[in-house]
Amino acid sequence: WFRCRMDDGQICPDPKPSRRDWDYDGFLAFREETRGRWPDMVRCVRRECFDRVHYASNRMGVDKFHFDFARLFRSRTHDDVLRLYHQDASDRLVEKNKSLDLVRDREYIRDQADGFRDLLLVHGPDIVRKAPGLYRDYLQRAAATAILANRRLAGFAYAAALAWRLPFSARPWMFMAASIIGPGPAIWLSRRVRASWSRDILRPSPQQ
């Protein structure tokens, strides 16, 4: 893994990872220590690794791939900066997530929901053991995407698990309410009260 430079000059991840070599637990520790910050790095993977682990064939995101990879292989980090990351394109994924349309983007939303579901099913016990803050982040993202995909029972279950861990935070209770009223009214209401749904519904809050 190699470091990146954002177009504003920021180097990520910053600070650089505390471990040089990673096994599975080391990768979990890296993800935990970079919560709320840019964790992006350039990955250089040996071709033969793809005989055992694969990127998703849909648009579920790459999170599960990296956890699957870390469980099978070791990685090494380097301080060298090998990528300049431009963030001014209008069609960036983060921009898409700000204005999701339940009809136009239904396949994308479904794939995202599948991705967080599968990640938590396979890696959830290890994440909660080694990276409890990251686990809360994934519960939030799983709840959000399940609700948008109109999987209300799943969204409610994720939100309830999050509320058990963050009982004094308003966000899990908002997700539980959204799972009851449905994705359309939830998005309309959130925009009316200027909540964060339309801005970061697929992104964890750094404060949690």
PDB file of C-alpha atoms in Angstrom:
ATOM      1  CA  TRP A   1       0.000   0.000   0.000  1.00  0.00           C
ATOM      2  CA  PHE A   2       1.274   3.483  -0.902  1.00  0.00           C
ATOM      3  CA  ARG A   3       0.134   6.888   0.293  1.00  0.00           C
ATOM      4  CA  CYS A   4      -1.857   9.488  -1.689  1.00  0.00           C
ATOM      5  CA  ARG A   5      -1.808  13.261  -2.089  1.00  0.00           C
ATOM      6  CA  MET A   6      -5.135  15.080  -2.295  1.00  0.00           C
ATOM      7  CA  ASP A   7      -5.425  18.033  -4.679  1.00  0.00           C
ATOM      8  CA  ASP A   8      -5.350  20.395  -1.675  1.00  0.00           C
ATOM      9  CA  GLY A   9      -1.923  19.043  -0.692  1.00  0.00           C
ATOM     10  CA  GLN A  10      -3.094  16.786   2.121  1.00  0.00           C
ATOM     11  CA  ILE A  11      -1.307  13.430   2.390  1.00  0.00           C
ATOM     12  CA  CYS A  12      -3.405  10.430   3.306  1.00  0.00           C
ATOM     13  CA  PRO A  13      -3.555   8.520   5.397  1.00  0.00           C
ATOM     14  CA  ASP A  14      -2.338  11.129   7.875  1.00  0.00           C
ATOM     15  CA  PRO A  15      -0.869  10.283  10.238  1.00  0.00           C
ATOM     16  CA  LYS A  16       0.705   7.393   8.384  1.00  0.00           C
ATOM     17  CA  PRO A  17      -0.181   3.889   9.588  1.00  0.00           C
ATOM     18  CA  SER A  18       1.489   2.914  12.839  1.00  0.00           C
ATOM     19  CA  ARG A  19       2.217  -0.595  11.520  1.00  0.00           C
ATOM     20  CA  ARG A  20       4.444  -1.354   8.564  1.00  0.00           C
ATOM     21  CA  ASP A  21       3.261  -4.927   7.992  1.00  0.00           C
ATOM     22  CA  TRP A  22      -0.355  -6.057   8.278  1.00  0.00           C
ATOM     23  CA  ASP A  23      -2.055  -9.326   8.890  1.00  0.00           C
ATOM     24  CA  TYR A  24      -5.834  -9.481   9.277  1.00  0.00           C
ATOM     25  CA  ASP A  25      -5.826  -8.005  12.792  1.00  0.00           C
ATOM     26  CA  GLY A  26      -3.369  -5.354  11.642  1.00  0.00           C
ATOM     27  CA  PHE A  27      -5.725  -4.308   8.866  1.00  0.00           C
ATOM     28  CA  LEU A  28      -8.583  -4.055  11.361  1.00  0.00           C
ATOM     29  CA  ALA A  29      -6.371  -1.879  13.578  1.00  0.00           C
ATOM     30  CA  PHE A  30      -5.524   0.375  10.602  1.00  0.00           C
ATOM     31  CA  ARG A  31      -9.188   0.867   9.757  1.00  0.00           C
ATOM     32  CA  GLU A  32      -9.967   1.671  13.376  1.00  0.00           C
ATOM     33  CA  GLU A  33      -7.201   4.252  13.730  1.00  0.00           C
ATOM     34  CA  THR A  34      -8.190   6.033  10.503  1.00  0.00           C
ATOM     35  CA  ARG A  35     -11.891   6.411  11.369  1.00  0.00           C
ATOM     36  CA  GLY A  36     -13.149   9.856  10.407  1.00  0.00           C
ATOM     37  CA  ARG A  37     -10.087  10.544   8.239  1.00  0.00           C
ATOM     38  CA  TRP A  38      -9.113   9.775   4.665  1.00  0.00           C
ATOM     39  CA  PRO A  39      -7.869   6.142   4.730  1.00  0.00           C
ATOM     40  CA  ASP A  40      -7.200   6.021   0.982  1.00  0.00           C
ATOM     41  CA  MET A  41      -4.031   4.324  -0.194  1.00  0.00           C
ATOM     42  CA  VAL A  42      -2.871   2.894  -3.516  1.00  0.00           C
ATOM     43  CA  ARG A  43      -2.931  -0.901  -3.540  1.00  0.00           C
ATOM     44  CA  CYS A  44      -0.500  -2.972  -5.560  1.00  0.00           C
ATOM     45  CA  VAL A  45      -1.624  -6.610  -5.552  1.00  0.00           C
ATOM     46  CA  ARG A  46       0.126  -9.687  -6.886  1.00  0.00           C
ATOM     47  CA  ARG A  47      -1.845 -11.102  -9.796  1.00  0.00           C
ATOM     48  CA  GLU A  48      -2.016 -14.627  -8.388  1.00  0.00           C
ATOM     49  CA  CYS A  49      -3.911 -13.324  -5.340  1.00  0.00           C
ATOM     50  CA  PHE A  50      -6.980 -12.910  -7.539  1.00  0.00           C
ATOM     51  CA  ASP A  51      -7.152 -16.688  -7.911  1.00  0.00           C
ATOM     52  CA  ARG A  52      -8.397 -16.725  -4.301  1.00  0.00           C
ATOM     53  CA  VAL A  53     -10.128 -13.390  -3.734  1.00  0.00           C
ATOM     54  CA  HIS A  54     -12.147 -11.234  -6.146  1.00  0.00           C
ATOM     55  CA  TYR A  55     -13.689  -7.817  -6.402  1.00  0.00           C
ATOM     56  CA  ALA A  56     -17.491  -7.800  -6.389  1.00  0.00           C
ATOM     57  CA  SER A  57     -19.167  -8.161  -9.773  1.00  0.00           C
ATOM     58  CA  ASN A  58     -21.786  -5.557  -8.861  1.00  0.00           C
ATOM     59  CA  ARG A  59     -21.546  -2.059  -7.326  1.00  0.00           C
ATOM     60  CA  MET A  60     -21.481  -3.116  -3.705  1.00  0.00           C
ATOM     61  CA  GLY A  61     -18.203  -1.306  -3.043  1.00  0.00           C
ATOM     62  CA  VAL A  62     -14.730  -2.609  -2.265  1.00  0.00           C
ATOM     63  CA  ASP A  63     -14.876  -2.822   1.529  1.00  0.00           C
ATOM     64  CA  LYS A  64     -15.553  -6.548   1.705  1.00  0.00           C
ATOM     65  CA  PHE A  65     -12.817  -7.281  -0.845  1.00  0.00           C
ATOM     66  CA  HIS A  66     -10.211  -5.611   1.367  1.00  0.00           C
ATOM     67  CA  PHE A  67     -11.329  -7.541   4.435  1.00  0.00           C
ATOM     68  CA  ASP A  68     -11.364 -10.810   2.445  1.00  0.00           C
ATOM     69  CA  PHE A  69      -7.892 -10.015   1.121  1.00  0.00           C
ATOM     70  CA  ALA A  70      -6.506  -9.191   4.564  1.00  0.00           C
ATOM     71  CA  ARG A  71      -7.771 -12.494   5.939  1.00  0.00           C
ATOM     72  CA  LEU A  72      -5.840 -14.425   3.288  1.00  0.00           C
ATOM     73  CA  PHE A  73      -2.697 -12.360   2.670  1.00  0.00           C
ATOM     74  CA  ARG A  74      -0.264 -10.071   4.430  1.00  0.00           C
ATOM     75  CA  SER A  75       0.333  -6.502   3.270  1.00  0.00           C
ATOM     76  CA  ARG A  76       3.126  -3.974   3.632  1.00  0.00           C
ATOM     77  CA  THR A  77       2.731  -0.186   3.735  1.00  0.00           C
ATOM     78  CA  HIS A  78       5.161   2.333   2.250  1.00  0.00           C
ATOM     79  CA  ASP A  79       5.569   6.068   2.861  1.00  0.00           C
ATOM     80  CA  ASP A  80       5.962   6.854  -0.845  1.00  0.00           C
ATOM     81  CA  VAL A  81       3.216   8.982  -2.416  1.00  0.00           C
ATOM     82  CA  LEU A  82       2.198   7.380  -5.719  1.00  0.00           C
ATOM     83  CA  ARG A  83      -1.158   8.976  -6.502  1.00  0.00           C
ATOM     84  CA  LEU A  84      -2.498  12.499  -6.869  1.00  0.00           C
ATOM     85  CA  TYR A  85      -6.195  12.297  -6.016  1.00  0.00           C
ATOM     86  CA  HIS A  86      -8.257  14.943  -7.866  1.00  0.00           C
ATOM     87  CA  GLN A  87     -11.585  15.711  -6.214  1.00  0.00           C
ATOM     88  CA  ASP A  88     -13.141  18.233  -8.608  1.00  0.00           C
ATOM     89  CA  ALA A  89     -15.001  15.886 -10.982  1.00  0.00           C
ATOM     90  CA  SER A  90     -18.777  16.320 -11.010  1.00  0.00           C
ATOM     91  CA  ASP A  91     -19.460  12.582 -11.394  1.00  0.00           C
ATOM     92  CA  ARG A  92     -17.596  11.421  -8.280  1.00  0.00           C
ATOM     93  CA  LEU A  93     -19.264   8.698  -6.215  1.00  0.00           C
ATOM     94  CA  VAL A  94     -19.423  10.981  -3.179  1.00  0.00           C
ATOM     95  CA  GLU A  95     -21.442  13.456  -5.255  1.00  0.00           C
ATOM     96  CA  LYS A  96     -23.780  10.690  -6.396  1.00  0.00           C
ATOM     97  CA  ASN A  97     -24.413   9.732  -2.773  1.00  0.00           C
ATOM     98  CA  LYS A  98     -25.589  13.274  -2.020  1.00  0.00           C
ATOM     99  CA  SER A  99     -28.536  13.073  -4.424  1.00  0.00           C
ATOM    100  CA  LEU A 100     -29.676   9.466  -4.599  1.00  0.00           C
ATOM    101  CA  ASP A 101     -32.931   8.840  -6.423  1.00  0.00           C
ATOM    102  CA  LEU A 102     -34.863   5.815  -5.138  1.00  0.00           C
ATOM    103  CA  VAL A 103     -36.072   4.879  -8.619  1.00  0.00           C
ATOM    104  CA  ARG A 104     -33.144   5.851 -10.833  1.00  0.00           C
ATOM    105  CA  ASP A 105     -30.502   4.459  -8.452  1.00  0.00           C
ATOM    106  CA  ARG A 106     -32.387   1.443  -7.095  1.00  0.00           C
ATOM    107  CA  GLU A 107     -29.878  -1.114  -8.406  1.00  0.00           C
ATOM    108  CA  TYR A 108     -26.948   0.860  -7.005  1.00  0.00           C
ATOM    109  CA  ILE A 109     -28.704   1.193  -3.627  1.00  0.00           C
ATOM    110  CA  ARG A 110     -29.514  -2.524  -3.584  1.00  0.00           C
ATOM    111  CA  ASP A 111     -25.907  -3.429  -4.367  1.00  0.00           C
ATOM    112  CA  GLN A 112     -24.655  -1.154  -1.605  1.00  0.00           C
ATOM    113  CA  ALA A 113     -27.084  -2.724   0.872  1.00  0.00           C
ATOM    114  CA  ASP A 114     -25.961  -6.212  -0.199  1.00  0.00           C
ATOM    115  CA  GLY A 115     -22.346  -5.217   0.302  1.00  0.00           C
ATOM    116  CA  PHE A 116     -22.742  -4.028   3.886  1.00  0.00           C
ATOM    117  CA  ARG A 117     -24.944  -7.033   4.704  1.00  0.00           C
ATOM    118  CA  ASP A 118     -22.356  -9.492   3.380  1.00  0.00           C
ATOM    119  CA  LEU A 119     -19.458  -7.681   5.026  1.00  0.00           C
ATOM    120  CA  LEU A 120     -21.097  -7.799   8.453  1.00  0.00           C
ATOM    121  CA  LEU A 121     -22.131 -11.433   8.020  1.00  0.00           C
ATOM    122  CA  VAL A 122     -18.595 -12.548   7.162  1.00  0.00           C
ATOM    123  CA  HIS A 123     -16.395 -10.132   9.089  1.00  0.00           C
ATOM    124  CA  GLY A 124     -18.704  -8.585  11.684  1.00  0.00           C
ATOM    125  CA  PRO A 125     -17.566 -10.702  14.668  1.00  0.00           C
ATOM    126  CA  ASP A 126     -13.902  -9.870  13.997  1.00  0.00           C
ATOM    127  CA  ILE A 127     -14.597  -6.190  13.380  1.00  0.00           C
ATOM    128  CA  VAL A 128     -16.531  -5.782  16.631  1.00  0.00           C
ATOM    129  CA  ARG A 129     -13.723  -7.586  18.487  1.00  0.00           C
ATOM    130  CA  LYS A 130     -10.810  -5.538  17.117  1.00  0.00           C
ATOM    131  CA  ALA A 131     -12.413  -2.332  15.809  1.00  0.00           C
ATOM    132  CA  PRO A 132     -15.598  -1.495  17.760  1.00  0.00           C
ATOM    133  CA  GLY A 133     -15.777   2.067  16.448  1.00  0.00           C
ATOM    134  CA  LEU A 134     -15.541   0.834  12.867  1.00  0.00           C
ATOM    135  CA  TYR A 135     -18.253  -1.716  13.631  1.00  0.00           C
ATOM    136  CA  ARG A 136     -20.590   1.089  14.706  1.00  0.00           C
ATOM    137  CA  ASP A 137     -19.792   2.930  11.481  1.00  0.00           C
ATOM    138  CA  TYR A 138     -20.706  -0.137   9.426  1.00  0.00           C
ATOM    139  CA  LEU A 139     -23.935  -0.654  11.370  1.00  0.00           C
ATOM    140  CA  GLN A 140     -24.879   2.914  10.469  1.00  0.00           C
ATOM    141  CA  ARG A 141     -24.081   2.429   6.798  1.00  0.00           C
ATOM    142  CA  ALA A 142     -25.846  -0.934   6.718  1.00  0.00           C
ATOM    143  CA  ALA A 143     -28.940   0.613   8.303  1.00  0.00           C
ATOM    144  CA  ALA A 144     -28.948   3.534   5.874  1.00  0.00           C
ATOM    145  CA  THR A 145     -28.589   1.436   2.730  1.00  0.00           C
ATOM    146  CA  ALA A 146     -31.102  -1.181   3.920  1.00  0.00           C
ATOM    147  CA  ILE A 147     -33.685   1.547   4.551  1.00  0.00           C
ATOM    148  CA  LEU A 148     -33.052   3.124   1.147  1.00  0.00           C
ATOM    149  CA  ALA A 149     -33.422  -0.325  -0.439  1.00  0.00           C
ATOM    150  CA  ASN A 150     -36.794  -0.622   1.375  1.00  0.00           C
ATOM    151  CA  ARG A 151     -35.545  -3.501   3.516  1.00  0.00           C
ATOM    152  CA  ARG A 152     -37.173  -2.083   6.602  1.00  0.00           C
ATOM    153  CA  LEU A 153     -36.780  -5.042   8.957  1.00  0.00           C
ATOM    154  CA  ALA A 154     -33.069  -5.279   8.205  1.00  0.00           C
ATOM    155  CA  GLY A 155     -32.684  -1.512   8.598  1.00  0.00           C
ATOM    156  CA  PHE A 156     -34.487  -1.610  11.930  1.00  0.00           C
ATOM    157  CA  ALA A 157     -32.288  -4.485  13.154  1.00  0.00           C
ATOM    158  CA  TYR A 158     -29.076  -2.632  12.255  1.00  0.00           C
ATOM    159  CA  ALA A 159     -30.379   0.545  13.875  1.00  0.00           C
ATOM    160  CA  ALA A 160     -31.372  -1.328  17.027  1.00  0.00           C
ATOM    161  CA  ALA A 161     -27.904  -2.863  17.268  1.00  0.00           C
ATOM    162  CA  LEU A 162     -26.424   0.609  16.841  1.00  0.00           C
ATOM    163  CA  ALA A 163     -28.753   2.051  19.510  1.00  0.00           C
ATOM    164  CA  TRP A 164     -27.603  -0.635  21.947  1.00  0.00           C
ATOM    165  CA  ARG A 165     -24.031   0.590  21.454  1.00  0.00           C
ATOM    166  CA  LEU A 166     -24.860   4.310  21.258  1.00  0.00           C
ATOM    167  CA  PRO A 167     -27.998   4.729  23.381  1.00  0.00           C
ATOM    168  CA  PHE A 168     -27.522   8.477  23.874  1.00  0.00           C
ATOM    169  CA  SER A 169     -26.917   9.305  20.223  1.00  0.00           C
ATOM    170  CA  ALA A 170     -29.880  10.554  18.184  1.00  0.00           C
ATOM    171  CA  ARG A 171     -28.746   8.933  14.947  1.00  0.00           C
ATOM    172  CA  PRO A 172     -29.685   5.275  15.627  1.00  0.00           C
ATOM    173  CA  TRP A 173     -33.133   6.347  16.780  1.00  0.00           C
ATOM    174  CA  MET A 174     -33.538   8.378  13.583  1.00  0.00           C
ATOM    175  CA  PHE A 175     -32.677   5.266  11.580  1.00  0.00           C
ATOM    176  CA  MET A 176     -35.212   3.228  13.554  1.00  0.00           C
ATOM    177  CA  ALA A 177     -37.891   5.822  12.819  1.00  0.00           C
ATOM    178  CA  ALA A 178     -36.900   5.910   9.144  1.00  0.00           C
ATOM    179  CA  SER A 179     -37.189   2.124   8.922  1.00  0.00           C
ATOM    180  CA  ILE A 180     -40.802   2.438  10.078  1.00  0.00           C
ATOM    181  CA  ILE A 181     -41.942   5.304   7.846  1.00  0.00           C
ATOM    182  CA  GLY A 182     -40.017   4.099   4.783  1.00  0.00           C
ATOM    183  CA  PRO A 183     -37.271   5.540   2.585  1.00  0.00           C
ATOM    184  CA  GLY A 184     -39.299   8.107   0.630  1.00  0.00           C
ATOM    185  CA  PRO A 185     -40.825   9.954   3.589  1.00  0.00           C
ATOM    186  CA  ALA A 186     -37.559   9.658   5.493  1.00  0.00           C
ATOM    187  CA  ILE A 187     -35.613  11.409   2.736  1.00  0.00           C
ATOM    188  CA  TRP A 188     -38.277  14.090   2.358  1.00  0.00           C
ATOM    189  CA  LEU A 189     -38.355  14.741   6.103  1.00  0.00           C
ATOM    190  CA  SER A 190     -34.579  14.806   6.404  1.00  0.00           C
ATOM    191  CA  ARG A 191     -34.302  17.409   3.667  1.00  0.00           C
ATOM    192  CA  ARG A 192     -36.998  19.494   5.304  1.00  0.00           C
ATOM    193  CA  VAL A 193     -35.105  19.642   8.596  1.00  0.00           C
ATOM    194  CA  ARG A 194     -31.692  19.921   6.914  1.00  0.00           C
ATOM    195  CA  ALA A 195     -30.474  16.670   8.385  1.00  0.00           C
ATOM    196  CA  SER A 196     -27.442  14.827   7.070  1.00  0.00           C
ATOM    197  CA  TRP A 197     -29.183  12.118   5.028  1.00  0.00           C
ATOM    198  CA  SER A 198     -28.769  13.752   1.631  1.00  0.00           C
ATOM    199  CA  ARG A 199     -25.119  14.622   2.378  1.00  0.00           C
ATOM    200  CA  ASP A 200     -23.588  11.643   4.145  1.00  0.00           C
ATOM    201  CA  ILE A 201     -26.084   8.825   4.356  1.00  0.00           C
ATOM    202  CA  LEU A 202     -23.399   6.387   3.158  1.00  0.00           C
ATOM    203  CA  ARG A 203     -20.606   7.951   5.203  1.00  0.00           C
ATOM    204  CA  PRO A 204     -19.993   7.419   8.939  1.00  0.00           C
ATOM    205  CA  SER A 205     -19.941  10.401  11.279  1.00  0.00           C
ATOM    206  CA  PRO A 206     -16.403  11.110  12.574  1.00  0.00           C
ATOM    207  CA  GLN A 207     -17.865  12.054  15.969  1.00  0.00           C
ATOM    208  CA  GLN A 208     -19.293   8.577  16.603  1.00  0.00           C
TER     209      GLN A 208
END
